[in-house]
Amino acid sequence: MLDAGFLEALRAVVGDVGLLLGDSVRARPVNRSVGVVDADALVRPATTEEVSGVLALCHARSQPVVPHGGLTGLVHGAVARAGDLILSLERMNSIEHVDVTGRTLRAQAGVPLQRVQEAAEQYELMFPLDLGARGSATIGGNIATNAGGTRVVRYGMTRGLVLGLEAVLADGTVLTSLNRVLKNNAGYDLKQLFIGSEGTLGIVTRAELRLVAKPRSHDTALLAVQEFSALVRVLQHLDAGLGGHLSAFKVLWGNFYDINTAPPANHVPPLARGAPFYALIESLGTDPIADQARLEALLSDLLQMGVVADATIAKSDQERRAMWAIREDVFAVGRIAALQTFDVSMPIEAMQAYTEQVGAELDRLVGPDRTHIFGHMADGNLHLVVATGEDPKLRHRVDEIVYQPLARIGGSISAEHGIGTERLRYLSLSRTSAEIATMRTLKHALDPRGILNPGKILAARADLIR
Ligand code: ZN
C-alpha cells in the first residue's frame, strides 16, 4: 500500500480528477492479454509538468511507476502489482499542431493512433503507421514499443516516423526534443533512446510525427500460392513491378486462412480454402485507374507463370476491409484453447526451414492444427499463434521450441511487440552479453533508482537465475 502522505502529495500535483485509488483502479477494464494489473493507485496527469511533478515525487522515494497507454500490448509490458503506481497518459490526448507544409503533426502521448491518422487525412496527408489496435493503442504506446504494423516494408517502423519527442526522465527532468526537420545531426539523437524502451528509460509525453502525402489509390489483393518458394518470387515480382508502391505483403499459412473463413468464424473466404499459403498485398499509389491496371497485369503475369494459383483484387473498401479482417482475427484459433502468441523475425531465406521444423515440433507437442502462422513476410516477421492451453510447463516448452532456433539463424525473439515481462528470459537469444550490459548501463544512467516500469525488458538480477 502507498502511504497517505505520498498519495496526498500526488493529489496536490494532479488534482482529484488525476488520482484514482483502490476499487476505482481495479474496476477499469483490462484485456486478459495485458496480464495482471493489480495496483492500488493510478495517476492521470494532464500536462507534461504534472508528469514531471509525479516522477520527481516517485524518484525521491524510489516508488515504482508503471506507464499505461492503450493497453493493447501483447508481452505483459503494462503488468502492475500491489505497491506500484500506474501512470496513465489518457488525459494528455490533444493533437497540438499540424504543419501542412512541413508535413508534421504534434500529438500528446495519450492520443489514439486512429485519431492521428484521421487528423492527417483532413489535410490530404497520411500518418503511415497502421495496426489492428489503431482505435485503442495510443501514440505514446506506439512510440514506447516502436510499433511496426502493416506497412513497415514501405514506411519503416515507428522509429522512422518520429521526428522529435518530449520525454520526462525518472527524476522529473523534462527533456524536450520536439525537432520538426527530417535532418538533424547535432549530436546524439536522444529521442531514439525512448523509442522502443517500453517505458523503462523515460515517459514519452509528446511527439512530433512525420506525415506523408495521402495516397490517391489503394489496392488490396489476395493470392493463393502453392509453395513457399513461390511466395518469394511473388514478393520480388510485385516489389519490382509496383515501382515503390508495395506497402504490405502479408502471408497467411493455409490452416490459419481455413480456420478463419470456415464456421464458426464469420469471415467469407474471398478465395477457395485449401491452398498451402495466401498472400495479402497492398499497394498505395497515385492514380486509381492506372495503378489498378498495373496490379492486374502483374497478377496475370504471376498466374500465367504458374507462380500464383488464384488471385482476387478487392473492388470496394468493404471488400478490402473484409480481406484485412481475416488477417487481424485470431478469434477462431482462440476457441481451441488459451493462446500463446509469438512475434519472431528472421531473414526470409531462413523462413521456410524454420516454419517447417518448428511447426512439426509443435504439432508433436501440442497436437495437429493448433499452430497457426501468419506474418509480414516482406519484413522478415512471422506471428505464430499456438493454442497451447494454460499448463505452464507446456507453455514453457512451446517457448523453447519457438525461440531456441532463432539465435542460430540470426533471428529475433521480438520483431515488433517488445520484450515486456513475457520474453525476459529469452533476451539473450537475440542480444549479446555486451549488448545487454550496455542496456543496463543506459538504464542505470537514466533511471538510477530503477523506478520506471521495473522488471520489463531487463530482468531484476535475481530473476536471471533460471
Ligand atoms: Zn504484426
mmCIF file of N, CA and C and ligand atoms in Angstrom, residues 327 376 383 416, ligand 1:
data_model
loop_
_atom_site.group_PDB
_atom_site.id
_atom_site.type_symbol
_atom_site.label_atom_id
_atom_site.label_comp_id
_atom_site.label_asym_id
_atom_site.label_seq_id
_atom_site.Cartn_x
_atom_site.Cartn_y
_atom_site.Cartn_z
ATOM 1 N N ARG A 327 -6.967 -11.487 -41.665
ATOM 2 C CA ARG A 327 -5.607 -11.461 -41.152
ATOM 3 C C ARG A 327 -5.548 -10.977 -39.683
ATOM 4 N N HIS A 376 4.302 -10.708 -41.593
ATOM 5 C CA HIS A 376 4.727 -9.670 -42.518
ATOM 6 C C HIS A 376 5.965 -10.213 -43.213
ATOM 7 N N HIS A 383 4.197 -14.089 -37.150
ATOM 8 C CA HIS A 383 3.462 -14.291 -35.898
ATOM 9 C C HIS A 383 3.038 -15.751 -35.851
ATOM 10 N N GLU A 416 8.268 -6.973 -33.300
ATOM 11 C CA GLU A 416 7.567 -5.702 -33.144
ATOM 12 C C GLU A 416 6.819 -5.545 -31.830
HETATM 13 ZN ZN ZN B 1 2.236 -7.857 -36.792
#
